[in-house]
PDB file of C-alpha atoms in Angstrom:
ATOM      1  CA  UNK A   1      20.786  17.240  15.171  1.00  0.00           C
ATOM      2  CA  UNK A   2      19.543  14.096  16.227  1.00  0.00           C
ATOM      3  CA  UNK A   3      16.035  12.387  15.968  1.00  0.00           C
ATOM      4  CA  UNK A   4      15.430  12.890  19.515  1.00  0.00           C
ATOM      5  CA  UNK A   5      16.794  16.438  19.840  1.00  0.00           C
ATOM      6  CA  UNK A   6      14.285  17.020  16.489  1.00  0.00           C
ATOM      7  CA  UNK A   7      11.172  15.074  18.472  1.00  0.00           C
ATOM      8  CA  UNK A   8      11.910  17.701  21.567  1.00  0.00           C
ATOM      9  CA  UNK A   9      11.512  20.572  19.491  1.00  0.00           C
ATOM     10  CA  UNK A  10       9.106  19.245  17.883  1.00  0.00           C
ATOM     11  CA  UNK A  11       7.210  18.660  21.339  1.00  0.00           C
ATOM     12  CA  UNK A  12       7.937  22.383  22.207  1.00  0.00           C
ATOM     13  CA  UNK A  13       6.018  23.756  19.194  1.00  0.00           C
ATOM     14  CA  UNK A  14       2.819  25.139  20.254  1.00  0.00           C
ATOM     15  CA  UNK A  15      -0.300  22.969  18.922  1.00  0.00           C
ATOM     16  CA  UNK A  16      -0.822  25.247  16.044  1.00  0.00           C
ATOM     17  CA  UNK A  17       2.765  24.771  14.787  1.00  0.00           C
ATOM     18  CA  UNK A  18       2.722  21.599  15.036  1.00  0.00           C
ATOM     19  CA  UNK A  19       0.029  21.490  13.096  1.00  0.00           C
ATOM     20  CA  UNK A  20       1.468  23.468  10.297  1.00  0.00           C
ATOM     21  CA  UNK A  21       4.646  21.360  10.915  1.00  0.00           C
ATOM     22  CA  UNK A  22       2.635  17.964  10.334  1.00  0.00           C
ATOM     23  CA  UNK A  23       0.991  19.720   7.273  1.00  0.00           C
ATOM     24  CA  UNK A  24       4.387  20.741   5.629  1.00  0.00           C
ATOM     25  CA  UNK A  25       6.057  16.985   6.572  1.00  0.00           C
ATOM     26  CA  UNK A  26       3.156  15.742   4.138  1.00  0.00           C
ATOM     27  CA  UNK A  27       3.545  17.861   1.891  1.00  0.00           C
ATOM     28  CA  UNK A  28       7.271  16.998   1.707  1.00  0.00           C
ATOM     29  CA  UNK A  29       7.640  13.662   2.582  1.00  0.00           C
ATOM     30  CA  UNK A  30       8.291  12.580  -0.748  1.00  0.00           C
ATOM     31  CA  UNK A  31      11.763  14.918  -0.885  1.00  0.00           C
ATOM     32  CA  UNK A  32      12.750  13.622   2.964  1.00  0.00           C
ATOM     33  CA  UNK A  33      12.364   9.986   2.558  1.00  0.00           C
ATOM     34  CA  UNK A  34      12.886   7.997   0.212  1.00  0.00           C
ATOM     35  CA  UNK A  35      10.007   5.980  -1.701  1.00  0.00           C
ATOM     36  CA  UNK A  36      10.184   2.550  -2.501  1.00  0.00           C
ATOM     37  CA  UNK A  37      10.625   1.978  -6.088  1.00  0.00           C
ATOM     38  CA  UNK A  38       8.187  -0.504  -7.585  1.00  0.00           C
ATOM     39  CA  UNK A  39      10.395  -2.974  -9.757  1.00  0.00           C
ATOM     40  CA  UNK A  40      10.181  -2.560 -13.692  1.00  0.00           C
ATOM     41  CA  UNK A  41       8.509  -6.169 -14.154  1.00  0.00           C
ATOM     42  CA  UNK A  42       6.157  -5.320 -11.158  1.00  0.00           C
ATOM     43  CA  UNK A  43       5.255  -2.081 -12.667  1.00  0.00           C
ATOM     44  CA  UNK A  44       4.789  -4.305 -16.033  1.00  0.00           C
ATOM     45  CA  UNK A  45       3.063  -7.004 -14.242  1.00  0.00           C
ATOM     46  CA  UNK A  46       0.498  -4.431 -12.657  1.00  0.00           C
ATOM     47  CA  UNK A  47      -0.073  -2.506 -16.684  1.00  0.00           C
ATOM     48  CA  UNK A  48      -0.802  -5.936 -17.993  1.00  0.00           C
ATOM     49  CA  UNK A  49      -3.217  -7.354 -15.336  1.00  0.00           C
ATOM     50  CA  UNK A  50      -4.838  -3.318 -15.492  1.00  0.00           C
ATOM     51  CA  UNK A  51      -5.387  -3.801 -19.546  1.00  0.00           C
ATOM     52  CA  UNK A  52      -6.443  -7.167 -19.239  1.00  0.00           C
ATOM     53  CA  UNK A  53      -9.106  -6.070 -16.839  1.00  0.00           C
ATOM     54  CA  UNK A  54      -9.532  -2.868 -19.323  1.00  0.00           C
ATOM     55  CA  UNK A  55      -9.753  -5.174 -22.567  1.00  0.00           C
ATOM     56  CA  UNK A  56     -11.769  -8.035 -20.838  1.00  0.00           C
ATOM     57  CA  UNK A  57     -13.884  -7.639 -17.854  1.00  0.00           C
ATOM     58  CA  UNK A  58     -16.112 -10.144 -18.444  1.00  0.00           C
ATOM     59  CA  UNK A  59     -13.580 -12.350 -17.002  1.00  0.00           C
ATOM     60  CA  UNK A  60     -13.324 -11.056 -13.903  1.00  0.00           C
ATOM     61  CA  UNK A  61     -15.566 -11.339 -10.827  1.00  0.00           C
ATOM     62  CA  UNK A  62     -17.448  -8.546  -9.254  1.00  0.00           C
ATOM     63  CA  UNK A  63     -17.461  -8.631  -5.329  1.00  0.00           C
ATOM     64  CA  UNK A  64     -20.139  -6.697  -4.152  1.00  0.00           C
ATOM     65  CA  UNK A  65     -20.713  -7.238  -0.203  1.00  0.00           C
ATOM     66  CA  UNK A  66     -17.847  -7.110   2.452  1.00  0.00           C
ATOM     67  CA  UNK A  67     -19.185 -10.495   3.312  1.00  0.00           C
ATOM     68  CA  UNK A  68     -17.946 -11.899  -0.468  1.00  0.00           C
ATOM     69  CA  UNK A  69     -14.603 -10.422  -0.539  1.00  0.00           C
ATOM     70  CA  UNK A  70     -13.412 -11.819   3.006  1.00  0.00           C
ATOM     71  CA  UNK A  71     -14.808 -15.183   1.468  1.00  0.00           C
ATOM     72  CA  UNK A  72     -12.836 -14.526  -1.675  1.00  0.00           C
ATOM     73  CA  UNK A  73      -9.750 -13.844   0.468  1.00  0.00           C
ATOM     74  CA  UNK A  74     -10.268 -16.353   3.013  1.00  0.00           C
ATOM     75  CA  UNK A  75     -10.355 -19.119   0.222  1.00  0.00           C
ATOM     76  CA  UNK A  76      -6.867 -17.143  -0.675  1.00  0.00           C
ATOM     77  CA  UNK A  77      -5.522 -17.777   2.039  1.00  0.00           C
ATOM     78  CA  UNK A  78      -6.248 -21.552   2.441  1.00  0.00           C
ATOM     79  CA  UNK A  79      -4.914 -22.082  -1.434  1.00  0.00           C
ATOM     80  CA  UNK A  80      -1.547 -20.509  -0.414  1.00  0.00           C
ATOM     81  CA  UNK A  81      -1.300 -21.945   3.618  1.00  0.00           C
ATOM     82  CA  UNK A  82      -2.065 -25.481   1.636  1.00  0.00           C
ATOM     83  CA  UNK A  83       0.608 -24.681  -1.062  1.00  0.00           C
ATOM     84  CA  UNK A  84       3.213 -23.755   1.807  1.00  0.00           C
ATOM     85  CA  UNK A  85       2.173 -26.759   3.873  1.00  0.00           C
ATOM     86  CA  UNK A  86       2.932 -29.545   0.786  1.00  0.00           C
ATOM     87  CA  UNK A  87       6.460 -27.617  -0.089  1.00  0.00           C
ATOM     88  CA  UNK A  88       7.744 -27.703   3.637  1.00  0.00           C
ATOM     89  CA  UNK A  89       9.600 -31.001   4.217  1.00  0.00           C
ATOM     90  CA  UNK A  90       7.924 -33.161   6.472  1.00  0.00           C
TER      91      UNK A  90
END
């Protein structure tokens, strides 16, 4: 069957079934497509920086307003666009 044949029947399903349709997808979505495997030395990366946080949270900074974090990633994104500005060849 193909995707579109699938999306007509789909499309035929009254709105309850569909309902219970979308319901079951989720429910096995994991088994239909595949996930996307987080590298070992990601998954490593991501344990470490969690303990580090775990073991030492003094060091970190605490955003507390919506305000502070799009300042925090703003000045993000200004490090890395200046970064990928002075590698580029002129």
């Amino acid at each position: 069957m193909s995707v579109e044949q699938l999306e007509q029947q789909v499309l035929a399903l009254s709105p309850d079934e569909r309902l219970r349709f979308a319901e079951w997808f989720d429910d096995h979505r994991h088994e239909i497509v595949p996930g996307d495997e987080t590298p070992v030395a990601q998954q490593e990366e991501l344990l470490r920086r969690r303990q580090e946080f775990l073991d030492h949270p003094e060091r970190f900074e605490r955003v507390r307003i919506e305000a502070e974090v799009t300042g925090y990633l703003e000045g993000i994104r200004r490090e890395v666009h200046a970064r990928v500005s002075s590698a580029r060849p002129g």
